[in-house]
Short mmCIF file of C-alpha atoms in Angstrom, two decimals:
data_model
loop_
_atom_site.label_atom_id
_atom_site.label_comp_id
_atom_site.label_asym_id
_atom_site.label_seq_id
_atom_site.Cartn_x
_atom_site.Cartn_y
_atom_site.Cartn_z
CA MET H 1 158.07 5.64 -29.92
CA ALA H 2 154.81 4.50 -28.37
CA ARG H 3 155.27 7.00 -25.59
CA ARG H 4 155.72 9.83 -28.07
CA LYS H 5 152.52 8.87 -29.88
CA THR H 6 150.61 8.67 -26.63
CA ARG H 7 151.77 12.11 -25.60
CA ARG H 8 150.87 13.62 -28.98
CA GLY H 9 147.39 12.10 -28.75
CA LYS H 10 146.86 13.64 -25.36
CA LEU H 11 147.83 17.06 -26.65
CA ILE H 12 145.48 16.74 -29.62
CA TYR H 13 142.68 15.63 -27.33
CA ALA H 14 143.28 18.51 -24.94
CA ALA H 15 143.36 20.98 -27.83
CA CYS H 16 140.09 19.61 -29.11
CA LEU H 17 138.55 19.95 -25.70
CA TYR H 18 139.85 23.48 -25.45
CA VAL H 19 138.47 24.42 -28.84
CA TRP H 20 135.16 22.74 -28.01
CA GLY H 21 134.98 24.63 -24.73
CA LEU H 22 135.68 27.91 -26.47
CA ALA H 23 133.03 27.15 -29.07
CA LEU H 24 130.55 26.21 -26.37
CA ILE H 25 131.28 29.39 -24.41
CA ALA H 26 130.97 31.50 -27.57
CA ALA H 27 127.71 29.79 -28.42
CA SER H 28 126.43 30.35 -24.89
CA ILE H 29 127.42 34.00 -24.95
CA TYR H 30 125.72 34.45 -28.31
CA ALA H 31 122.60 32.65 -27.13
CA LEU H 32 122.47 34.66 -23.92
CA SER H 33 122.98 37.91 -25.81
CA ARG H 34 120.09 37.02 -28.09
CA ILE H 35 117.99 36.10 -25.10
CA TRP H 36 118.89 39.36 -23.41
CA GLU H 37 118.10 41.20 -26.61
CA TYR H 38 114.77 39.44 -26.78
CA ALA H 39 114.12 40.18 -23.11
CA ALA H 40 114.86 43.86 -23.71
CA GLU H 41 112.57 43.89 -26.74
CA TYR H 42 109.91 42.07 -24.76
CA GLU H 43 110.16 44.50 -21.84
CA ALA H 44 109.91 47.47 -24.19
CA SER H 45 106.89 45.93 -25.84
CA ARG H 46 104.82 45.70 -22.65
CA PRO H 47 102.02 48.31 -22.27
CA GLU H 48 103.02 48.86 -18.64
CA ARG H 49 106.37 50.13 -19.84
CA ALA H 50 104.70 52.56 -22.22
CA MET H 51 102.48 53.79 -19.37
CA GLN H 52 105.48 54.25 -17.07
CA ILE H 53 107.11 56.49 -19.67
CA TYR H 54 103.85 58.35 -20.26
CA VAL H 55 103.24 58.97 -16.55
CA ALA H 56 106.87 59.98 -15.98
CA ASN H 57 106.60 62.62 -18.70
CA LEU H 58 103.23 63.78 -17.39
CA SER H 59 104.55 64.06 -13.83
CA GLU H 60 107.53 66.04 -15.06
CA GLN H 61 105.73 68.38 -17.47
CA LEU H 62 102.43 68.49 -15.49
CA TRP H 63 100.74 69.20 -18.81
CA ASP H 64 100.07 67.84 -22.27
CA GLU H 65 97.95 68.56 -25.31
CA GLY H 66 95.02 66.45 -24.11
CA ILE H 67 94.91 68.27 -20.78
CA ALA H 68 94.99 71.64 -22.56
CA GLU H 69 92.02 70.64 -24.73
CA THR H 70 90.10 69.38 -21.70
CA VAL H 71 90.73 72.59 -19.76
CA ALA H 72 89.63 74.73 -22.70
CA ALA H 73 86.35 72.77 -22.91
CA MET H 74 85.59 73.01 -19.18
CA PRO H 75 83.13 75.73 -18.08
CA HIS H 76 85.13 78.36 -16.16
CA GLU H 77 83.45 81.65 -16.93
CA VAL H 78 85.26 83.72 -14.32
CA GLN H 79 88.71 82.17 -14.76
CA SER H 80 91.16 82.08 -17.64
CA ASP H 81 92.66 78.91 -19.09
CA GLU H 82 95.98 79.87 -17.48
CA GLU H 83 94.38 80.16 -14.03
CA VAL H 84 92.74 76.76 -14.42
CA ALA H 85 96.06 75.34 -15.60
CA VAL H 86 97.63 76.40 -12.30
CA HIS H 87 95.09 74.32 -10.36
CA VAL H 88 95.55 71.32 -12.67
CA ARG H 89 99.32 71.44 -12.24
CA GLU H 90 98.90 71.66 -8.48
CA LEU H 91 96.78 68.51 -8.64
CA LEU H 92 99.28 66.59 -10.79
CA ARG H 93 102.21 67.77 -8.69
CA ASP H 94 101.01 65.45 -5.91
CA GLY H 95 101.93 62.44 -8.06
CA VAL H 96 100.27 60.45 -10.82
CA SER H 97 99.71 56.69 -10.81
CA PHE H 98 97.94 54.31 -13.16
CA ALA H 99 95.98 51.06 -13.02
CA ARG H 100 94.93 48.66 -15.77
CA LYS H 101 91.27 49.08 -16.59
CA GLY H 102 90.81 46.72 -19.51
CA GLY H 103 91.81 46.08 -23.06
CA GLY H 104 91.96 43.56 -25.86
CA ASP H 105 92.37 43.40 -29.64
CA GLY H 106 95.70 45.16 -29.56
CA ARG H 107 94.61 47.81 -27.06
CA ALA H 108 95.16 48.45 -23.35
CA VAL H 109 93.14 50.89 -21.27
CA TYR H 110 94.50 52.47 -18.08
CA THR H 111 93.00 54.75 -15.44
CA LEU H 112 95.06 57.73 -14.29
CA ARG H 113 94.83 58.51 -10.59
CA CYS H 114 96.01 61.30 -8.33
CA ASN H 115 95.41 61.58 -4.58
CA GLY H 116 93.45 58.36 -4.81
CA LYS H 117 90.97 59.79 -7.32
CA ALA H 118 90.62 58.97 -11.00
CA PHE H 119 91.08 61.97 -13.27
CA GLY H 120 91.60 60.43 -16.70
CA THR H 121 91.79 57.42 -19.01
CA VAL H 122 94.56 56.53 -21.46
CA THR H 123 94.10 54.03 -24.28
CA LEU H 124 97.24 52.42 -25.73
CA ALA H 125 97.41 50.64 -29.06
CA GLU H 126 100.14 48.49 -30.58
CA ASP H 127 102.33 50.44 -32.97
CA PRO H 128 102.00 48.68 -36.36
CA ASP H 129 105.02 50.55 -37.73
CA HIS H 130 107.42 49.35 -35.06
CA VAL H 131 110.11 46.97 -36.30
CA PRO H 132 111.65 44.93 -33.44
CA GLY H 133 115.38 44.33 -33.32
CA ILE H 134 114.77 40.60 -33.52
CA ASP H 135 113.21 38.81 -36.47
CA ILE H 136 110.43 37.00 -34.65
CA SER H 137 109.42 35.21 -37.84
CA ARG H 138 112.45 32.95 -37.46
CA ARG H 139 112.99 30.14 -35.02
CA PRO H 140 113.14 29.92 -32.10
CA TRP H 141 111.39 33.29 -31.69
CA SER H 142 108.50 32.30 -33.91
CA LEU H 143 107.67 29.56 -31.42
CA LEU H 144 107.03 32.10 -28.67
CA PRO H 145 103.46 33.49 -28.24
CA TRP H 146 104.37 37.08 -27.43
CA SER H 147 104.27 40.10 -29.71
CA LEU H 148 107.23 42.48 -29.62
CA LYS H 149 105.38 45.49 -31.02
CA THR H 150 105.62 48.61 -28.86
CA TRP H 151 102.63 50.63 -27.68
CA LYS H 152 101.68 54.21 -28.31
CA VAL H 153 99.00 56.50 -26.91
CA GLU H 154 95.91 56.25 -29.06
CA LYS H 155 93.51 58.32 -26.97
CA GLU H 156 93.48 60.44 -23.81
CA GLU H 157 90.42 61.43 -21.82
CA PHE H 158 90.67 63.70 -18.81
CA ASP H 159 88.03 64.58 -16.24
CA PHE H 160 88.90 67.39 -13.86
CA ASN H 161 85.39 67.83 -12.49
CA GLY H 162 86.81 66.96 -9.09
CA LEU H 163 88.47 70.37 -9.13
CA TYR H 164 85.13 72.15 -9.26
CA SER H 165 83.78 73.88 -6.19
CA SER H 166 80.74 76.06 -5.59
CA VAL H 167 80.45 79.56 -4.18
CA GLU H 168 77.21 80.45 -2.42
CA VAL H 169 76.50 83.68 -0.62
CA VAL H 170 73.40 85.50 0.68
CA VAL H 171 73.46 89.28 0.39
CA PRO H 172 70.97 92.17 0.33
CA GLU H 173 69.21 92.46 -3.02
CA THR H 174 70.89 95.81 -3.67
CA PHE H 175 74.37 94.32 -3.25
CA SER H 176 76.46 92.70 -5.98
CA VAL H 177 78.75 89.66 -5.94
CA TRP H 178 82.05 89.51 -7.82
CA LEU H 179 84.27 86.51 -8.51
CA ASN H 180 87.78 87.03 -9.75
CA GLY H 181 86.85 90.51 -10.96
CA VAL H 182 83.69 89.34 -12.78
CA ARG H 183 80.27 90.47 -11.58
CA LEU H 184 77.74 87.66 -11.30
CA GLY H 185 74.55 88.30 -13.23
CA GLU H 186 70.96 87.61 -12.28
CA GLU H 187 71.19 84.14 -13.80
CA TYR H 188 73.23 83.10 -10.77
CA ILE H 189 70.54 84.18 -8.29
CA THR H 190 68.91 80.97 -7.06
CA GLU H 191 66.62 82.44 -4.39
CA THR H 192 64.97 85.81 -3.88
CA GLY H 193 62.83 87.46 -1.22
CA ILE H 194 64.87 86.15 1.72
CA PRO H 195 63.83 88.21 4.77
CA PHE H 196 66.27 90.01 7.03
CA GLN H 197 66.15 88.41 10.47
CA ALA H 198 66.55 91.87 11.97
CA LEU H 199 63.37 93.00 10.18
CA ALA H 200 61.26 89.92 10.86
CA ASP H 201 58.72 91.88 12.94
CA TYR H 202 58.07 94.44 10.21
CA TYR H 203 57.42 92.45 7.03
CA LYS H 204 53.81 91.98 8.08
CA TYR H 205 53.34 95.73 7.81
CA SER H 206 54.82 96.26 4.37
CA GLU H 207 55.78 94.20 1.33
CA ASP H 208 58.25 96.84 0.22
CA LEU H 209 60.92 96.17 2.83
CA PRO H 210 64.34 95.15 1.55
CA THR H 211 65.11 91.45 1.25
CA LYS H 212 68.13 89.31 0.47
CA VAL H 213 69.03 87.08 -2.46
CA ARG H 214 71.13 83.95 -2.74
CA TYR H 215 73.88 83.71 -5.35
CA ARG H 216 75.35 80.37 -6.37
CA PHE H 217 78.16 79.77 -8.83
CA ASP H 218 79.15 76.15 -9.52
CA ASN H 219 81.99 76.48 -12.02
CA VAL H 220 84.86 77.55 -9.79
CA ILE H 221 88.07 75.64 -10.44
CA GLY H 222 89.87 75.35 -7.13
CA ARG H 223 88.79 78.03 -4.68
CA LEU H 224 87.74 81.65 -5.11
CA VAL H 225 86.68 84.08 -2.40
CA PRO H 226 83.68 86.18 -3.48
CA GLU H 227 83.89 89.95 -3.24
CA ILE H 228 80.75 91.67 -1.93
CA ARG H 229 79.96 95.24 -2.91
CA ASP H 230 77.17 97.45 -1.59
CA GLU H 231 74.77 99.55 -3.64
CA ASP H 232 77.40 102.28 -3.92
CA GLY H 233 79.94 99.85 -5.37
CA GLU H 234 82.05 99.85 -2.20
CA VAL H 235 83.59 96.59 -1.02
CA PHE H 236 81.63 95.22 1.95
CA SER H 237 83.14 92.72 4.36
CA ILE H 238 80.49 90.44 5.87
CA ASP H 239 81.05 89.61 9.52
CA ARG H 240 79.84 86.05 10.06
CA GLY H 241 79.54 86.72 13.77
CA LYS H 242 76.92 89.46 13.30
CA ASP H 243 73.28 89.34 12.24
CA ASP H 244 71.60 91.15 9.36
CA SER H 245 71.72 94.47 11.17
CA GLN H 246 75.24 94.90 9.76
CA PHE H 247 73.60 95.54 6.38
CA ILE H 248 71.48 98.38 7.77
CA LYS H 249 73.18 101.72 7.30
CA PRO H 250 73.07 104.39 10.01
CA CYS H 251 70.91 107.39 9.30
CA SER H 252 72.47 110.58 8.05
CA GLU H 253 72.30 113.76 10.07
CA GLU H 254 69.70 115.11 7.67
CA GLU H 255 67.53 111.99 8.07
CA LEU H 256 67.79 112.12 11.86
CA ALA H 257 66.78 115.78 11.88
CA ARG H 258 63.64 115.06 9.87
CA LEU H 259 62.75 112.03 11.98
CA ALA H 260 63.24 114.04 15.18
CA GLU H 261 60.83 116.63 13.80
CA PHE H 262 58.32 113.85 13.12
CA THR H 263 58.86 112.45 16.63
CA ALA H 264 57.92 115.73 18.30
CA GLY H 265 54.62 116.09 16.46
CA PHE H 266 53.67 112.39 16.43
CA THR H 267 54.24 111.62 20.11
CA ALA H 268 52.33 114.73 21.31
CA ASN H 269 49.29 114.01 19.14
CA TYR H 270 49.38 110.26 19.73
CA LEU H 271 49.48 110.58 23.53
CA LYS H 272 46.72 113.19 23.56
CA TYR H 273 44.54 111.06 21.30
CA ALA H 274 45.16 107.86 23.30
CA ALA H 275 44.36 109.66 26.59
CA GLY H 276 40.91 110.69 25.31
CA VAL H 277 41.00 114.07 27.05
CA SER H 278 39.24 116.00 24.27
CA ASP H 279 36.83 115.36 21.44
CA SER H 280 38.07 112.11 19.89
CA THR H 281 37.22 113.11 16.35
CA TYR H 282 39.16 116.37 16.68
CA ALA H 283 42.09 114.58 18.33
CA TYR H 284 42.13 112.02 15.52
CA GLN H 285 42.17 114.76 12.93
CA ARG H 286 45.28 116.17 14.60
CA LEU H 287 46.95 112.71 14.58
CA GLU H 288 45.87 111.64 11.07
CA PRO H 289 48.58 113.57 9.15
CA TYR H 290 51.17 111.38 10.91
CA LEU H 291 49.55 108.06 9.92
CA LYS H 292 50.03 106.18 6.65
CA PRO H 293 46.62 105.58 5.02
CA ASP H 294 45.34 101.99 5.27
CA SER H 295 48.24 101.01 7.48
CA GLU H 296 48.05 98.87 10.60
CA MET H 297 48.59 102.01 12.68
CA GLU H 298 45.71 103.89 11.08
CA GLN H 299 43.35 100.96 11.52
CA ARG H 300 44.28 100.65 15.19
CA MET H 301 43.72 104.34 15.84
CA LYS H 302 40.34 104.30 14.11
CA GLY H 303 39.37 101.28 16.13
CA MET H 304 39.97 103.21 19.37
CA LEU H 305 37.50 105.98 18.56
CA ASP H 306 34.44 104.45 20.23
CA GLY H 307 36.25 103.47 23.41
CA LEU H 308 37.94 106.79 24.02
CA SER H 309 34.69 108.40 25.18
CA TRP H 310 34.97 106.23 28.29
CA ALA H 311 38.45 107.47 29.18
CA HIS H 312 38.83 108.89 32.72
CA THR H 313 41.82 111.13 32.00
CA SER H 314 40.75 114.73 32.25
CA SER H 315 44.00 116.42 31.17
CA ILE H 316 47.40 115.61 29.72
CA THR H 317 50.52 117.65 29.18
CA VAL H 318 53.32 116.26 26.99
CA ASP H 319 56.44 117.38 28.78
CA SER H 320 59.05 116.01 26.36
CA SER H 321 59.59 113.77 23.37
CA ARG H 322 62.92 112.44 22.21
CA LEU H 323 64.20 110.42 19.28
CA ASN H 324 66.64 107.98 20.84
CA GLY H 325 67.83 106.58 17.54
CA ALA H 326 66.70 105.39 14.14
CA LEU H 327 67.56 102.64 11.69
CA SER H 328 67.31 103.14 7.95
CA LEU H 329 65.89 99.95 6.46
CA GLY H 330 66.19 101.10 2.88
CA GLY H 331 63.46 102.04 0.47
CA GLY H 332 62.42 104.96 2.66
CA PHE H 333 61.55 102.83 5.70
CA TYR H 334 62.83 103.55 9.20
CA VAL H 335 62.44 102.22 12.72
CA CYS H 336 62.42 105.07 15.22
CA ASP H 337 63.06 104.51 18.89
CA MET H 338 61.25 107.22 20.88
CA THR H 339 60.75 108.23 24.50
CA ALA H 340 58.03 110.65 25.63
CA THR H 341 57.15 111.99 29.07
CA ALA H 342 53.61 113.20 29.87
CA THR H 343 51.83 114.46 32.97
CA THR H 344 48.20 113.33 33.30
CA PHE H 345 45.37 114.03 35.71
CA ALA H 346 42.59 111.49 36.16
CA MET H 347 39.67 111.30 38.55
CA GLY H 348 40.50 109.02 41.45
CA LYS H 349 44.22 108.90 40.56
CA GLY H 350 45.25 112.49 40.64
CA GLN H 351 48.30 113.71 38.81
CA GLU H 352 50.78 111.18 37.37
CA VAL H 353 53.95 111.38 35.30
CA ASN H 354 54.15 108.66 32.67
CA VAL H 355 57.12 107.67 30.54
CA SER H 356 56.31 105.99 27.22
CA ASN H 357 58.97 104.09 25.30
CA MET H 358 57.98 103.11 21.78
CA ARG H 359 59.32 101.85 18.48
CA VAL H 360 57.56 103.32 15.50
CA PHE H 361 57.88 101.86 12.03
CA VAL H 362 57.64 104.73 9.54
CA GLU H 363 57.88 105.42 5.84
CA LYS H 364 59.36 108.58 4.36
CA LYS H 365 58.33 109.61 0.87
CA ASN H 366 59.86 112.82 -0.34
CA ASP H 367 59.72 114.81 2.89
CA ASP H 368 56.51 113.29 4.21
CA VAL H 369 56.93 110.88 7.15
CA ARG H 370 54.06 108.58 8.15
CA ALA H 371 53.72 105.98 10.91
CA ILE H 372 52.87 102.42 9.84
CA ALA H 373 53.03 100.53 13.14
CA LEU H 374 53.84 101.18 16.80
CA GLU H 375 55.17 98.98 19.56
CA LEU H 376 55.32 100.04 23.22
CA TYR H 377 58.03 98.54 25.37
#
């Protein structure tokens, strides 16, 4: 009988232990599930989590309403919003990251970065309407110091100024500069009166020679190649390996014919005057129609008058004169390269054949061609 009671007691004890174990396991599972639930709520309530979701969406869409507003407000006179959007998406396609910048009082501020450069700021604020899945007003959750409210984007600020680049180009003043099909106006000219290097020796003779201007446009998003057009509206390709002479147009056949006619008369009368073989005043009168009044050339020729009476040349015959070539500088100005051959006779020297090579800077108004300066070489 005693044995039967002992055995029954053991069974009851074992059953109680079993039930207690099951209750303890159930309580542990419940507690762990609540802790896991709290952990999930806590993780979702962290601002870093909200930023991860925000950046993931931004990296996927490469666009949002705040970016669209920023792009629309950016100066981009020669590009459309859609063209700027392409450059912004290219920037964001390289990957977006974020870093905590500051915060407090229910707000968190983060800096957006791409390619190591900051391009925006996002401010998060706790969502007052969010109801967590756990009642944190009850114990033990009320004992914990953390809030389980989620975060939402309160404000976005983007700065894509890093996308800006400048276009600067120096062209003749008669040329035009186009960007993306838009002609740049005079307000984009930052410098005027830039001399042509190829004409450096001639500016001292005339203030009316062509010059260059500098265009600068600072509101290019990304990169644009300027299109240069000449005075006729034709596209002009600037060769960086050449000097300013590439802007000087060759003379037409009609221009060369008129300059050759000038060459024949000028060289004959110039050489005869410079030789001093006849009355200087008469010789100057023959040369004067080829000289521009008040020019450097006219002043030089007048200055020779007194000295020519001492010349020892007794005769001169101009055998030939040739226009080797001419450059049209624009505005009616030309540089003529000439060669003349003359036979002279002088006391003590006898007869000599002289070849004169010269560059003559001339101006053509209507059909009248006048010499401004002369250089022998």
